[in-house]
Short mmCIF file of C-alpha atoms in Angstrom, two decimals:
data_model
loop_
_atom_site.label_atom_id
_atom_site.label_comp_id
_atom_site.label_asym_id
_atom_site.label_seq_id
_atom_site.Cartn_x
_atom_site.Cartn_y
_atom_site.Cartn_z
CA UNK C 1 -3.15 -15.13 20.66
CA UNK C 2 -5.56 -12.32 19.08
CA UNK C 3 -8.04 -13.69 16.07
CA UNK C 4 -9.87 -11.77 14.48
CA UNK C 5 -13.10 -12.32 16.11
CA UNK C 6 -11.53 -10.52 19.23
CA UNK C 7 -10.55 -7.65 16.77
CA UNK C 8 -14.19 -7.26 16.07
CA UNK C 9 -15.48 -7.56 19.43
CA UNK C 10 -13.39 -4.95 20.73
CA UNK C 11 -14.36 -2.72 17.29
CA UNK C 12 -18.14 -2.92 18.79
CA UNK C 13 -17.87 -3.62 22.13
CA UNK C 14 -16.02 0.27 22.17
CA UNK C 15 -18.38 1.79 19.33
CA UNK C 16 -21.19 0.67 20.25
CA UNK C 17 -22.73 4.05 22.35
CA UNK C 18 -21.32 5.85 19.18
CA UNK C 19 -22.76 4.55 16.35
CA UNK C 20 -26.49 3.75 15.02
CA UNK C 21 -27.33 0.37 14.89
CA UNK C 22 -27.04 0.47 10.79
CA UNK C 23 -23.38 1.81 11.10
CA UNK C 24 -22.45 -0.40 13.74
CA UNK C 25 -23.80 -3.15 11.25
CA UNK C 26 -21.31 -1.37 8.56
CA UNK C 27 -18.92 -1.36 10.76
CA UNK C 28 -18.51 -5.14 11.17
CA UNK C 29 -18.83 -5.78 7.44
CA UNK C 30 -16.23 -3.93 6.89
CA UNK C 31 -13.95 -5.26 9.89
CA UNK C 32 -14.61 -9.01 8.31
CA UNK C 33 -14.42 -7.91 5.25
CA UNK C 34 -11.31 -6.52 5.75
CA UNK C 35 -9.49 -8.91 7.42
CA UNK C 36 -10.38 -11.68 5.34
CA UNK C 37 -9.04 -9.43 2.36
CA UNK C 38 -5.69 -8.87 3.96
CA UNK C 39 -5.66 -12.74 4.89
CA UNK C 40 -5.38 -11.88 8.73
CA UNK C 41 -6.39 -15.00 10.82
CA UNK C 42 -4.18 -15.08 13.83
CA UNK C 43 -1.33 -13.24 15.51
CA UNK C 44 0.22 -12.65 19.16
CA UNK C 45 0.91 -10.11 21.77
CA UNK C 46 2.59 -9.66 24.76
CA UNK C 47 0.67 -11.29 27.45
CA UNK C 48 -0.87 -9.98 30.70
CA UNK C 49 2.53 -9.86 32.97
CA UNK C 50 5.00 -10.06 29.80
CA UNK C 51 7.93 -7.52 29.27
CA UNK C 52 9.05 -6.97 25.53
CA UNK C 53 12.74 -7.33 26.39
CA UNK C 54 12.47 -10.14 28.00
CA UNK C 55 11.49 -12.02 24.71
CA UNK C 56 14.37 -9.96 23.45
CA UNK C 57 16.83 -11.21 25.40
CA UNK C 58 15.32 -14.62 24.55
CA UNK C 59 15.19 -14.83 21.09
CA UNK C 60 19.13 -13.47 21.36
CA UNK C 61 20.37 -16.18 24.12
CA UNK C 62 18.95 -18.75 21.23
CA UNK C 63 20.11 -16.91 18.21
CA UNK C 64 23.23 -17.14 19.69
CA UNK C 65 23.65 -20.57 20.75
CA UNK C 66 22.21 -21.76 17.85
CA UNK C 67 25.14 -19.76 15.75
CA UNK C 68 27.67 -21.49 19.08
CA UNK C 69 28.77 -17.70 19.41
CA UNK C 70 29.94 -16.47 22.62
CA UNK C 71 29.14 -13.20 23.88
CA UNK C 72 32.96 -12.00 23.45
CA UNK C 73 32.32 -12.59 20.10
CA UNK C 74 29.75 -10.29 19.28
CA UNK C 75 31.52 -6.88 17.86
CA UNK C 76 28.11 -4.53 16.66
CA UNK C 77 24.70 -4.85 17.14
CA UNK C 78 21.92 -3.12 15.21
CA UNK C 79 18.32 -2.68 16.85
CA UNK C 80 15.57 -2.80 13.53
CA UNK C 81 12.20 -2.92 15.26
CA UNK C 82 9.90 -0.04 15.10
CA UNK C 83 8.58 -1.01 18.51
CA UNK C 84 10.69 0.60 21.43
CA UNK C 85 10.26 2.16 24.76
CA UNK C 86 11.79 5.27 24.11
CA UNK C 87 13.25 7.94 21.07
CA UNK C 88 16.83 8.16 22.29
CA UNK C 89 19.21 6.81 23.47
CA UNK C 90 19.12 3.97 20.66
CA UNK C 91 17.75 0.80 21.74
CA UNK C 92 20.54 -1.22 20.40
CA UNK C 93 22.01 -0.16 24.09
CA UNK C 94 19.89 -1.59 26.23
CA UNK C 95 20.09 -5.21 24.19
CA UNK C 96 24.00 -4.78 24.70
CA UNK C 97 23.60 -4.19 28.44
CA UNK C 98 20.90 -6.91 28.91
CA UNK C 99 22.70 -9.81 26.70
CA UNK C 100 25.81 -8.54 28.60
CA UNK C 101 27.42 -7.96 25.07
CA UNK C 102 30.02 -5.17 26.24
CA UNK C 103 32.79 -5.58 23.34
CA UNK C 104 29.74 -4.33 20.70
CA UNK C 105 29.27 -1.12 19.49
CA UNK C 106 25.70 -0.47 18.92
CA UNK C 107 23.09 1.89 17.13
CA UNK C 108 19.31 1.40 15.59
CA UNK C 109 18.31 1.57 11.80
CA UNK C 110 15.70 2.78 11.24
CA UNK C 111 13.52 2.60 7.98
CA UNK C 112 10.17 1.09 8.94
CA UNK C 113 9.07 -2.18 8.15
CA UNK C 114 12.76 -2.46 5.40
CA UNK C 115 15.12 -1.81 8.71
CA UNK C 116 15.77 -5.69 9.14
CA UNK C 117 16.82 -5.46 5.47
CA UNK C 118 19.03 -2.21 5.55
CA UNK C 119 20.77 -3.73 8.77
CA UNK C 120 21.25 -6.82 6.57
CA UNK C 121 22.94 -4.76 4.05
CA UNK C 122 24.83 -2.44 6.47
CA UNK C 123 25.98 -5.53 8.36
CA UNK C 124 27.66 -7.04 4.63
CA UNK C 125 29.28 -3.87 4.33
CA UNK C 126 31.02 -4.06 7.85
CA UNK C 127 32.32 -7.69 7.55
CA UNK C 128 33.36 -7.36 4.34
CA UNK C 129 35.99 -4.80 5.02
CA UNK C 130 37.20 -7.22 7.59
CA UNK C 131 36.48 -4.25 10.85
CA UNK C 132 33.93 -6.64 12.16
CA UNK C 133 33.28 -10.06 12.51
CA UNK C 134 30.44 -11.01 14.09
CA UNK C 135 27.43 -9.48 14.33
CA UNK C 136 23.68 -9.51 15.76
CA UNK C 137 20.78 -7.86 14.07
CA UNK C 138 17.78 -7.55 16.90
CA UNK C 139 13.82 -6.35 16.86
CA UNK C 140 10.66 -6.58 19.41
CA UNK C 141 7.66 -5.63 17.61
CA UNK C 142 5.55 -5.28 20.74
CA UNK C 143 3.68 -3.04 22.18
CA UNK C 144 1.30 -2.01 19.49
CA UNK C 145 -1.49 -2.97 21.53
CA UNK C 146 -0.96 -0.13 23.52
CA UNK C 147 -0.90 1.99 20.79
CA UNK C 148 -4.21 1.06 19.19
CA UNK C 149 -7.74 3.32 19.70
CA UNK C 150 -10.28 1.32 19.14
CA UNK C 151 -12.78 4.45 19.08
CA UNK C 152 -14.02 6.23 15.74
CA UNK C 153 -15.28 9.31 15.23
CA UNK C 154 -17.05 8.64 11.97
CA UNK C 155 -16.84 5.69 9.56
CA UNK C 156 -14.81 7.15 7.29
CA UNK C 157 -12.32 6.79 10.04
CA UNK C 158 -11.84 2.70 9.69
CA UNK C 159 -9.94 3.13 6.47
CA UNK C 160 -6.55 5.25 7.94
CA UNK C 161 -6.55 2.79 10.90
CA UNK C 162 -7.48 -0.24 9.75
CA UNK C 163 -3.82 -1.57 9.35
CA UNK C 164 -2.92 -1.32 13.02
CA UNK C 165 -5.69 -4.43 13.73
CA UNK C 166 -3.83 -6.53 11.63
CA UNK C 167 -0.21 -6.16 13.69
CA UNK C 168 1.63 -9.47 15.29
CA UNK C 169 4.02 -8.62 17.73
CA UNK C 170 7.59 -10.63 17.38
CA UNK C 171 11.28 -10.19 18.72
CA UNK C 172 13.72 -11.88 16.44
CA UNK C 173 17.83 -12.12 16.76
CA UNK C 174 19.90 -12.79 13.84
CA UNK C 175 23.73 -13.61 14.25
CA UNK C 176 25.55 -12.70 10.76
CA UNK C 177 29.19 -13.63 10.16
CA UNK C 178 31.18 -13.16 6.63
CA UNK C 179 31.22 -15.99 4.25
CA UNK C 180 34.14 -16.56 2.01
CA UNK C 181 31.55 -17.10 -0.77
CA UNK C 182 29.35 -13.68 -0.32
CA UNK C 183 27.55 -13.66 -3.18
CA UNK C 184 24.51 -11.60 -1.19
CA UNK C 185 22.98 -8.50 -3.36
CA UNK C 186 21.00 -5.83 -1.70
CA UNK C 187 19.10 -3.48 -4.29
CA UNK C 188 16.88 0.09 -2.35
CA UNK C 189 14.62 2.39 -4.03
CA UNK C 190 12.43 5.33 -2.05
CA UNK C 191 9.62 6.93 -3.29
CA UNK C 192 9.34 9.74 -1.02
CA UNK C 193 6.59 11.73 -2.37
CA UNK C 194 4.21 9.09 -0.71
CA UNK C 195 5.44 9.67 3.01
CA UNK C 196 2.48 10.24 4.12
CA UNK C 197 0.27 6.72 2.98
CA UNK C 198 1.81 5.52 6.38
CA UNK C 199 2.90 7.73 9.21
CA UNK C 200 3.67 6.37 13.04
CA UNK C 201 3.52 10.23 14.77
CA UNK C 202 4.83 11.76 17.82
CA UNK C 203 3.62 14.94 19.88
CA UNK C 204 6.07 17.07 17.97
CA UNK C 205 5.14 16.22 14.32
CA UNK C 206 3.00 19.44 14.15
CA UNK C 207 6.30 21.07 14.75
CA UNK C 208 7.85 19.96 11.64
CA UNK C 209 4.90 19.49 8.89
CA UNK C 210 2.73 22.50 11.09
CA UNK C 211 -0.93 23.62 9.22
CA UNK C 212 -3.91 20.84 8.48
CA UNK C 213 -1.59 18.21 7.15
CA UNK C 214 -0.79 17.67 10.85
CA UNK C 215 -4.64 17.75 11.77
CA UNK C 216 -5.61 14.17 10.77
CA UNK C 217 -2.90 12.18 12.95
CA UNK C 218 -3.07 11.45 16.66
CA UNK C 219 0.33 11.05 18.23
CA UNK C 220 1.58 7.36 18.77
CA UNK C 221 -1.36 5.89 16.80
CA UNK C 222 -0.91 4.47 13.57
CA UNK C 223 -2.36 6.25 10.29
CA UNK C 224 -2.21 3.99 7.22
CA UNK C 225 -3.90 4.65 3.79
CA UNK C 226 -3.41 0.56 3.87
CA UNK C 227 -4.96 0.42 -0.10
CA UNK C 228 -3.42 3.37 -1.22
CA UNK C 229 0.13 2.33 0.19
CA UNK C 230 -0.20 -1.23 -0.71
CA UNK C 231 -1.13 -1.14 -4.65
CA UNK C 232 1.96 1.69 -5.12
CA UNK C 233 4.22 -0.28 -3.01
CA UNK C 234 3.60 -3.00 -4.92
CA UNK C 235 3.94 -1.29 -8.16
CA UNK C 236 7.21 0.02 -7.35
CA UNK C 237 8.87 -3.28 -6.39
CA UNK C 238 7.86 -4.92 -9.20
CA UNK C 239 8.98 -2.10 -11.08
CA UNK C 240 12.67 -2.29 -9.21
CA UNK C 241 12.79 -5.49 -9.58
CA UNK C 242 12.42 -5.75 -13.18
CA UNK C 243 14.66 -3.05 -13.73
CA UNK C 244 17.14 -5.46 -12.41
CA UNK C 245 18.88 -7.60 -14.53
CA UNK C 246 20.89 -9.79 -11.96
CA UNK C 247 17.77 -10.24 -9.78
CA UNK C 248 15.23 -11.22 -12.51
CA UNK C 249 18.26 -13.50 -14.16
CA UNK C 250 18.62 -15.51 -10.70
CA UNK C 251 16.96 -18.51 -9.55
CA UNK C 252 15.08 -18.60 -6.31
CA UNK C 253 14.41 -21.42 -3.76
CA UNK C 254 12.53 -19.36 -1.22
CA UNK C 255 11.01 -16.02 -1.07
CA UNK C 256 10.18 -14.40 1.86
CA UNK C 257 8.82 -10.69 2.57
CA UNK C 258 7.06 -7.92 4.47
CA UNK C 259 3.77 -9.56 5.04
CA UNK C 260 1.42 -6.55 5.46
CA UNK C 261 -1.04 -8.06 3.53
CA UNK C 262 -1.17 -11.78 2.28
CA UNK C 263 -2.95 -10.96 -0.85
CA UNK C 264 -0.79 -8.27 -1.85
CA UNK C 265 2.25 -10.35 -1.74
CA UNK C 266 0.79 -13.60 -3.76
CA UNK C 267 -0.21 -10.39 -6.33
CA UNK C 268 3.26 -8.97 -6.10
CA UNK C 269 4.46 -12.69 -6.97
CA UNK C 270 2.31 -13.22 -9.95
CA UNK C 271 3.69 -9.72 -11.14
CA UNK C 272 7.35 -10.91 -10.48
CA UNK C 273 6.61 -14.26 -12.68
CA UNK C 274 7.74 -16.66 -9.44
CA UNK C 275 6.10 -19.35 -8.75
CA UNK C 276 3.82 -19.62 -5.47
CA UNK C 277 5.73 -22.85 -4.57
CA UNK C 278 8.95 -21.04 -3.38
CA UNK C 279 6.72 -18.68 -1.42
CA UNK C 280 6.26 -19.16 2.80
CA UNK C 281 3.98 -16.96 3.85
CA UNK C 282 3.87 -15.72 7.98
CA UNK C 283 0.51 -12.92 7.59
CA UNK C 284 -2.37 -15.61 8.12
CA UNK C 285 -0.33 -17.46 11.56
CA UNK C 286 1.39 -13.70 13.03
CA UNK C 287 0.11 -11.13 11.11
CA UNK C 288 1.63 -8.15 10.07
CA UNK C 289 5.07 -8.54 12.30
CA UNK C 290 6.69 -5.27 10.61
CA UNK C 291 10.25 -5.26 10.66
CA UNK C 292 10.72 -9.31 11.97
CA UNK C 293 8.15 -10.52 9.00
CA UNK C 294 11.83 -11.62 6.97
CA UNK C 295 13.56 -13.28 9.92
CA UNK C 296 10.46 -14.63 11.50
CA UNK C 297 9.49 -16.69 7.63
CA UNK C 298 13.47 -17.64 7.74
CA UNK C 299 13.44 -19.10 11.02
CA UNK C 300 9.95 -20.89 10.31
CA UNK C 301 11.40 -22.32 7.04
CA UNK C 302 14.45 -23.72 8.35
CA UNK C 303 12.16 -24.99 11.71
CA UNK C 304 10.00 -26.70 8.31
CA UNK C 305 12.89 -27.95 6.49
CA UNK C 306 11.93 -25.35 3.88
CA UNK C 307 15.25 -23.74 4.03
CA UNK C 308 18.09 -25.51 3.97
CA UNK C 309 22.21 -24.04 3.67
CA UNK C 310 23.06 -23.24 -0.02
CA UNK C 311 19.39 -22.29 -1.06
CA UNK C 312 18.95 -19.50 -2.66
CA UNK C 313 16.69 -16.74 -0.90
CA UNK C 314 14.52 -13.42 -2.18
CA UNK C 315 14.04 -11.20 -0.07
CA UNK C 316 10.80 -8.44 -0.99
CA UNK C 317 10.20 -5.94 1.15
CA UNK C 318 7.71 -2.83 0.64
CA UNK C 319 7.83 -0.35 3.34
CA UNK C 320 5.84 3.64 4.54
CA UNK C 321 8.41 6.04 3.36
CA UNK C 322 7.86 4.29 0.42
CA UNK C 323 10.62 2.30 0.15
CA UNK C 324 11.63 -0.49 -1.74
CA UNK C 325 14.22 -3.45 -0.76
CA UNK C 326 15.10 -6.57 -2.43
CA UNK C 327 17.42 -9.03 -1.33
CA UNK C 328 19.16 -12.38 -3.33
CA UNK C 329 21.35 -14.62 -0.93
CA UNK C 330 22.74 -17.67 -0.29
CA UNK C 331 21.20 -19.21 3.14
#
């Protein structure tokens, strides 16, 4: 478990031959300040000894005896997670050979912190021409610690990586199956002019953007204009949504959603005119879990008896790119 006093012990502890002692005071306002803005209280990572797959392969063995599926059964998976241990081949493989799924075709979607989402929508698609059957949608956020630098070169510096301090790390399995009664509606929107709020790089990116646009990210460390992204993000899902007649007509029982910053999404709420009742929140007890913040709040609701079968479900998500998903299902 990582709190957010570690956070800002490890912000000084590694800053602290670096800075004066009135910037190093800055610096800590700022890091509290922060996190207590973004609502940020607890989250976890793997511990000392721990292998990412291996809570994989956990969270899959359960997913799919709670769903009394059988590994025959299984006909596609779809890997979602930003975290991974390498580019290619997809990662979906590896969770095939490890939960000794060998009838399933795999692949990864990828789309930031809206993949879980996309492969929700992408999995509908496949059952509901009757190729597949059965399904499992997979992710391991992990590893981020590795990716953090807890070193500045200036101040000014705190604001681009800010973001990755907040991160949870999660793996999360979800079985899907058709339903006679699929009433599930997926609505997308990008904004791609904003790509670069919110940019995970590799080595080669100078490659591909080349000049000074490439100069301000590191490879394999997160660079987030967190404000920036979040209020347009924000604006544009409310915005999509409203422009929606068959999701603003619906009735909700639960809404869950990319929690990259608990404020921001009790102010994308109020915008959307639902009431904070229906909302469960995950950012203050894991933090910003990327791509498993929808599946992690589902399987905490049902563990609360917040979800039950024949709810009805919103699903918000605001993701770098900038894109926009919305889900409306029946649980």
């Amino acid at each position: 478990q990582i709190t957010n006093e570690w956070v800002v012990e490890q912000l000084l502890w590694h800053n602290s031959r670096r800075f004066s002692r009135d910037d190093m005071r800055r610096l800590e306002e700022r890091a509290r300040a922060g996190l207590d803005l973004a609502g940020t209280r607890v989250r976890y990572v793997l511990g000392p000894g721990q292998l990412a797959l291996d809570l994989l392969d956990d969270a899959g063995r359960r997913a799919l005896a709670a769903a009394n599926v059988g590994s025959d059964d299984i006909e596609f998976i779809l890997y979602v997670g930003v975290g991974r241990a390498w580019v290619e081949p997809a990662m979906a493989n590896i969770v095939q050979a490890r939960l000794g799924l060998a009838r399933a075709t795999c692949f990864d979607v990828v789309d930031a912190c809206a993949s879980w989402l996309r492969a929700l929508h992408i999995a509908q698609c496949y059952l509901r021409t009757g190729q597949y059957h059965c399904g499992l949608i997979v992710n391991c956020e992990a590893g981020f610690v590795t990716y953090r630098d807890w070193e500045l070169n200036d101040l000014a510096e705190f604001e681009h990586r800010f973001a990755s301090w907040t991160i949870g790390e999660a793996a999360t399995a979800t079985v899907v199956t058709p339903d006679g009664d699929d009433d599930a509606y997926f609505r997308f929107a990008n904004f791609g002019q904003h790509y670069d709020l919110c940019v995970f790089p590799l080595a080669t990116l100078p490659d591909f953007i080349g000049g000074a646009a490439a100069a301000e990210y590191v490879p394999m460390r997160l660079f987030s204009r967190s404000r920036e992204l979040l209020a347009i993000a924000a604006e544009k899902i409310v915005m999509t949504f409203r422009n929606d007649a068959r999701l603003c007509e619906a009735s909700y029982d639960l809404l869950v959603g990319h929690a990259a910053s608990e404020r921001a999404s009790q102010a994308i709420m109020a915008q959307l005119g639902i009431s904070p009742s229906i909302y469960f929140p995950t950012h203050p007890d894991y933090g910003n879990t990327v791509s498993a913040c929808v599946p992690l709040a589902l399987s905490r609701a049902v563990e609360e008896g917040r979800l039950r079968r024949g709810d009805r479900v919103l699903i918000v998500v605001g993701a770098s790119g900038i894109s926009v998903g919305l889900g409306s299902l029946t649980f």
